[in-house]
PDB file of C-alpha atoms in Angstrom:
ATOM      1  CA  UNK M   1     129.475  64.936  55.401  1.00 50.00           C
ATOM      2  CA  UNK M   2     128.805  63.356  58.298  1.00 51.00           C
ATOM      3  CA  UNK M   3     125.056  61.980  59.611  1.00 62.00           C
ATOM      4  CA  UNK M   4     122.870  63.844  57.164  1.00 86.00           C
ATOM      5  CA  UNK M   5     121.418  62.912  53.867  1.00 89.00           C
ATOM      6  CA  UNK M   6     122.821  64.937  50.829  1.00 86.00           C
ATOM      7  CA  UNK M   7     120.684  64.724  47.875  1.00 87.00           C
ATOM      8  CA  UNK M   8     122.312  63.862  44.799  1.00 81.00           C
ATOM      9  CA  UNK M   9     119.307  65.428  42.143  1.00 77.00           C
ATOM     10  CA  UNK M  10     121.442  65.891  39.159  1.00 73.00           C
ATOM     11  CA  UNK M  11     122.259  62.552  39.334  1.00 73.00           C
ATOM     12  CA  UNK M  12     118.387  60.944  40.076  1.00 76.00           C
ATOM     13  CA  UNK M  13     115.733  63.261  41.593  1.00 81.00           C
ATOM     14  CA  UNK M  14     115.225  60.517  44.575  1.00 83.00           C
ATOM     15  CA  UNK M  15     118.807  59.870  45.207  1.00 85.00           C
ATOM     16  CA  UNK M  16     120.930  60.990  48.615  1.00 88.00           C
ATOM     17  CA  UNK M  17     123.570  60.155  50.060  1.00 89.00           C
ATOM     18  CA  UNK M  18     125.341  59.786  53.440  1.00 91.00           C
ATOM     19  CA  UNK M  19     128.805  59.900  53.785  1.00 89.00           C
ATOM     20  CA  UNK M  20     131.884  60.137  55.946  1.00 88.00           C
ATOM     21  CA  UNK M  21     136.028  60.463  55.885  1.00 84.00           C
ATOM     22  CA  UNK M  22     137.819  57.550  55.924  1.00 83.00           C
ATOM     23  CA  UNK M  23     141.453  57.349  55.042  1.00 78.00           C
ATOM     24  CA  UNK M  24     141.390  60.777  53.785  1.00 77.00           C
ATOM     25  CA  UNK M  25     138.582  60.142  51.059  1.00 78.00           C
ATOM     26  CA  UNK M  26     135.327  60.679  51.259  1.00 83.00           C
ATOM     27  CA  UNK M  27     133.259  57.500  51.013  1.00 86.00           C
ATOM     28  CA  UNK M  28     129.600  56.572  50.780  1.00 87.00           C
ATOM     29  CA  UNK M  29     128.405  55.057  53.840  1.00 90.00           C
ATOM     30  CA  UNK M  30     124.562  55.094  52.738  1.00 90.00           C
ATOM     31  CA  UNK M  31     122.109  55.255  49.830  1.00 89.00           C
ATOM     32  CA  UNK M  32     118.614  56.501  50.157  1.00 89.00           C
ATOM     33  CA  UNK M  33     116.555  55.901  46.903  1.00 85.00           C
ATOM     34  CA  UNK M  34     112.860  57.243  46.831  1.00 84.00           C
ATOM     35  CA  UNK M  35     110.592  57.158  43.570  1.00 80.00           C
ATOM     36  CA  UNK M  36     106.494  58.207  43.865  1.00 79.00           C
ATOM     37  CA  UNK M  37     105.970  55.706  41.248  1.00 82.00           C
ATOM     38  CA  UNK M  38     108.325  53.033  42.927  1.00 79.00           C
ATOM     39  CA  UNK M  39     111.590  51.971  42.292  1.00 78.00           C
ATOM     40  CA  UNK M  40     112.386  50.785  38.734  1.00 81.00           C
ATOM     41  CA  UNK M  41     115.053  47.598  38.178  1.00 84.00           C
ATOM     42  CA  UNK M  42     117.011  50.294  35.868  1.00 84.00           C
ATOM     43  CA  UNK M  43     117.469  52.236  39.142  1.00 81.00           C
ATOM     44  CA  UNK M  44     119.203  49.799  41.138  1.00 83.00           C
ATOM     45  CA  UNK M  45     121.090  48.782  38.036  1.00 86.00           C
ATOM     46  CA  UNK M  46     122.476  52.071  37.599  1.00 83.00           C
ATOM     47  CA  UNK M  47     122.413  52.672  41.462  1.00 84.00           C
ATOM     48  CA  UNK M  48     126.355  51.268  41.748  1.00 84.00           C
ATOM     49  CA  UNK M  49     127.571  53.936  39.075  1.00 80.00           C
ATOM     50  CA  UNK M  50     126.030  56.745  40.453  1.00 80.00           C
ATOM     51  CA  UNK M  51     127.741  56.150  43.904  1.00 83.00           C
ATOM     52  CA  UNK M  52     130.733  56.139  42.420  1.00 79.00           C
ATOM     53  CA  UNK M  53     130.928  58.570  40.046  1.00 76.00           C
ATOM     54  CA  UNK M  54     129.794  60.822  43.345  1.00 79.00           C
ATOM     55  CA  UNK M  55     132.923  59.729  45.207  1.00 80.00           C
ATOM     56  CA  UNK M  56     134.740  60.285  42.394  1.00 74.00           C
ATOM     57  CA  UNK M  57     133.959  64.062  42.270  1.00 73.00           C
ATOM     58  CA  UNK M  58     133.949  65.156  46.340  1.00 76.00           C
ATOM     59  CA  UNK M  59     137.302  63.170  46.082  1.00 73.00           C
ATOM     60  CA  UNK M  60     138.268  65.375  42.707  1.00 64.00           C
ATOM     61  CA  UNK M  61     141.221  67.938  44.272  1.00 57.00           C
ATOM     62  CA  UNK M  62     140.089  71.768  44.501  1.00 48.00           C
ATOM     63  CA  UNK M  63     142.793  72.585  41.594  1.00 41.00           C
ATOM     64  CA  UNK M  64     141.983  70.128  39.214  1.00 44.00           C
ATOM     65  CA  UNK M  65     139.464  71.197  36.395  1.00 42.00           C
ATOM     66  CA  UNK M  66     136.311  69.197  36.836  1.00 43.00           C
ATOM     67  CA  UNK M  67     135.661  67.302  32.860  1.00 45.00           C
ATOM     68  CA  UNK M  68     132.562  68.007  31.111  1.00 45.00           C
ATOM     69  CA  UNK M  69     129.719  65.345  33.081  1.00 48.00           C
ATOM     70  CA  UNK M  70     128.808  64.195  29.267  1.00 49.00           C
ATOM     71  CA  UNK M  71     132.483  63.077  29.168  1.00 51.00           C
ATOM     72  CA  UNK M  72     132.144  60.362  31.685  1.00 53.00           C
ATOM     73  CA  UNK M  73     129.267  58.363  29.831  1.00 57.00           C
ATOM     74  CA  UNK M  74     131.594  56.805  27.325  1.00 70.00           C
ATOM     75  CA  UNK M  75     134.734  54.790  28.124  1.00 78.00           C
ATOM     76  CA  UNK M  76     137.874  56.767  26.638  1.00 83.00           C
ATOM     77  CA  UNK M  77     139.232  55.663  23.017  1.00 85.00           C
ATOM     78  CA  UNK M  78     142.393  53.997  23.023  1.00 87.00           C
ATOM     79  CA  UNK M  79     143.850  57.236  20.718  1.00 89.00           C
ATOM     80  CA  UNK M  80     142.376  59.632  23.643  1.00 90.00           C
ATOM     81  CA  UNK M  81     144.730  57.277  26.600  1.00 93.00           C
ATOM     82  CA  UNK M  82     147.834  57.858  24.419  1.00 94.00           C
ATOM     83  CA  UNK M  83     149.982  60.373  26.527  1.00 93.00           C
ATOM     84  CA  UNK M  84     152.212  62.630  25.150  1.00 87.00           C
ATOM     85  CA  UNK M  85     155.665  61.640  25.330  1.00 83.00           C
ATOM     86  CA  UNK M  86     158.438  63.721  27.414  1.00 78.00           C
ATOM     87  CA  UNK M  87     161.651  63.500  27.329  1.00 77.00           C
ATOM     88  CA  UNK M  88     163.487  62.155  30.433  1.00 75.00           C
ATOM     89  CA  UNK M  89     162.041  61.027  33.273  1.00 78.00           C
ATOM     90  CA  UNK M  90     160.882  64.082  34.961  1.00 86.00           C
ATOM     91  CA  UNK M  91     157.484  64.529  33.787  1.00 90.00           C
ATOM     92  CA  UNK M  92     154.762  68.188  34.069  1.00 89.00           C
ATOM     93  CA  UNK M  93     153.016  68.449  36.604  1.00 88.00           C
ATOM     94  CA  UNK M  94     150.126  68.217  33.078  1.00 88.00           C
ATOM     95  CA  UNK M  95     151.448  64.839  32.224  1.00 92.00           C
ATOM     96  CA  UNK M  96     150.037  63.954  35.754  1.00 91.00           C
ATOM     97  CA  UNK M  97     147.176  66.074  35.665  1.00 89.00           C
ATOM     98  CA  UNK M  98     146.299  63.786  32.415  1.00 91.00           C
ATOM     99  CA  UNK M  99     147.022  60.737  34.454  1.00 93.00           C
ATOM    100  CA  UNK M 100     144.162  61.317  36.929  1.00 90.00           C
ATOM    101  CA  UNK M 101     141.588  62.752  34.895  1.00 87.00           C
ATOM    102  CA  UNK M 102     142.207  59.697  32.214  1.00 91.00           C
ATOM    103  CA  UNK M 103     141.694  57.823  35.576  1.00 91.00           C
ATOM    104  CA  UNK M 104     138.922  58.799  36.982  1.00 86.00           C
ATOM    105  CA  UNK M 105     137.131  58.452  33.952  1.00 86.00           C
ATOM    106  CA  UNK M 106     138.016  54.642  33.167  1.00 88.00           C
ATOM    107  CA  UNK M 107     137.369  53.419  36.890  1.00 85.00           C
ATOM    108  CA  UNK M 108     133.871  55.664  36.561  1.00 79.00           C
ATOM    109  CA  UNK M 109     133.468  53.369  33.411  1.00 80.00           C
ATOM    110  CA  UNK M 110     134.141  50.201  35.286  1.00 82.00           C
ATOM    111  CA  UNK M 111     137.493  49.610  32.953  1.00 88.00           C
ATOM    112  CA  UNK M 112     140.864  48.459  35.083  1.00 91.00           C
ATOM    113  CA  UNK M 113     143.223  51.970  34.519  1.00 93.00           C
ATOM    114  CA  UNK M 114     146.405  50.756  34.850  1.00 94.00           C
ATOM    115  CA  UNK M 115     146.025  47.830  31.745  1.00 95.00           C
ATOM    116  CA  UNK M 116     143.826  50.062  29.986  1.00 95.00           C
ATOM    117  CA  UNK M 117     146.965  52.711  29.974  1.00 96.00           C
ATOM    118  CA  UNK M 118     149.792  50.594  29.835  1.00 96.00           C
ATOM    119  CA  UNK M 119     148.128  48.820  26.729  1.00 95.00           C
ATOM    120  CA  UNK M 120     147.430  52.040  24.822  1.00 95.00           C
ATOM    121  CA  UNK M 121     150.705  53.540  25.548  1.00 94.00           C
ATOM    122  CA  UNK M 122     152.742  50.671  25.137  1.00 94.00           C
ATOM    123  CA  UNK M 123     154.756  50.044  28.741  1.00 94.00           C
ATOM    124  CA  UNK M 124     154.684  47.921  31.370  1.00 96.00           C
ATOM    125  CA  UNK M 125     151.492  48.013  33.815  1.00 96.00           C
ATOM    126  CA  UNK M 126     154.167  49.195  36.564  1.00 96.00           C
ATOM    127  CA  UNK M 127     155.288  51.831  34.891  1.00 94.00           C
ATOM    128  CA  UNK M 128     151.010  52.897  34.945  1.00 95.00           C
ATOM    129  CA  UNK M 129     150.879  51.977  38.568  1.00 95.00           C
ATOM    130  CA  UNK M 130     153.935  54.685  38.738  1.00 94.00           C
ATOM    131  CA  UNK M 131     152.419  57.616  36.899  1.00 94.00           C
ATOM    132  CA  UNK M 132     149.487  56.857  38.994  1.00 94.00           C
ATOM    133  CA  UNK M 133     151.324  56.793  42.695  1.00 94.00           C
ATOM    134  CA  UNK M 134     153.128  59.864  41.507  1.00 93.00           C
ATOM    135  CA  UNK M 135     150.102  61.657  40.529  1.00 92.00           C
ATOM    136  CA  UNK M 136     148.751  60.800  44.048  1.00 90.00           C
ATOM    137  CA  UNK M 137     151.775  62.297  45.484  1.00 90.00           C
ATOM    138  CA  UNK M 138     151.316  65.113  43.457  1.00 88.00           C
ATOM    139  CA  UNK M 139     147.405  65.652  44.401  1.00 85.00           C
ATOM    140  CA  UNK M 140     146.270  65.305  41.317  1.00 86.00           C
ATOM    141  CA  UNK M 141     144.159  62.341  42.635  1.00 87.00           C
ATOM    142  CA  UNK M 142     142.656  60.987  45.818  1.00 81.00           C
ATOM    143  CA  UNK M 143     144.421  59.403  48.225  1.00 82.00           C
ATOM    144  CA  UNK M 144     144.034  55.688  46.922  1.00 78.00           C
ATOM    145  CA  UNK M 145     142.503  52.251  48.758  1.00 73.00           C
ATOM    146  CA  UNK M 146     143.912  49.018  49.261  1.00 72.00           C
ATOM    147  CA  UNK M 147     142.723  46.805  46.466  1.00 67.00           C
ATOM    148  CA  UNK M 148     140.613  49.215  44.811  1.00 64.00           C
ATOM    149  CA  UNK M 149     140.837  51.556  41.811  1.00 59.00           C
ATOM    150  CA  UNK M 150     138.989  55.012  42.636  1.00 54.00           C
TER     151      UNK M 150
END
């Protein structure tokens, strides 16, 4: 991190990054894209994504198992956001752990978490927005930003 260029070439053989702290994440703070053959349309389509699903990961915590990259290509099924049910309100720390990998993968999707998981498990978006703060607290996911899923 910091003022040199990391190359991302897993994600695009061209592609690095710079990028710095702020507010405890670690955050993109510039993109340098380099083809021989030129830059393609496609590229700078997909150029947004790739960012982000890079944040994503540096911001992943240490303990948290890292999901299969071919599982981020598709948006989850509604059956695969369905949480298992505990009793109480005290939930695992797993319940949690489901929370922000179920997370991470809608917002690397580009699909709003919190309706997307209220809807499939049938309860109020703040109850969503308190699985998700909790799982935060719990550092199962990065600390968040104002006005921004991720």
């Amino acid at each position: 991190m910091g003022t040199d260029w990391t190359p991302l070439h897993d994600v695009h053989p061209g592609l690095s990054v710079r990028t710095e702290r702020i507010d405890g994440r670690v955050t993109v703070v510039g993109v340098r894209l380099e083809r021989p053959d030129g830059l393609r349309g496609e590229d700078l389509r997909k150029l947004p994504t790739w960012v982000k699903r890079a944040e994503l990961a540096w911001n992943w915590p240490e303990r948290v198992v890292t999901q299969k990259s071919d599982s981020w290509e598709t948006v989850p099924t509604k059956r695969e956001l369905r949480l298992p049910s505990t009793p109480g309100h005290r939930k695992p720390d797993d319940f949690y752990v489901t929370v922000g990998g179920l997370y991470r993968r809608l917002v690397a999707n580009g699909v709003r978490p919190a309706p997307a998981l209220a809807e499939a498990n049938r309860v109020p978006e703040t109850t969503v927005h308190r699985w998700i703060r909790e799982a935060r607290r719990r550092g199962f996911l990065a600390p968040g930003r104002k006005g921004r899923a991720g």
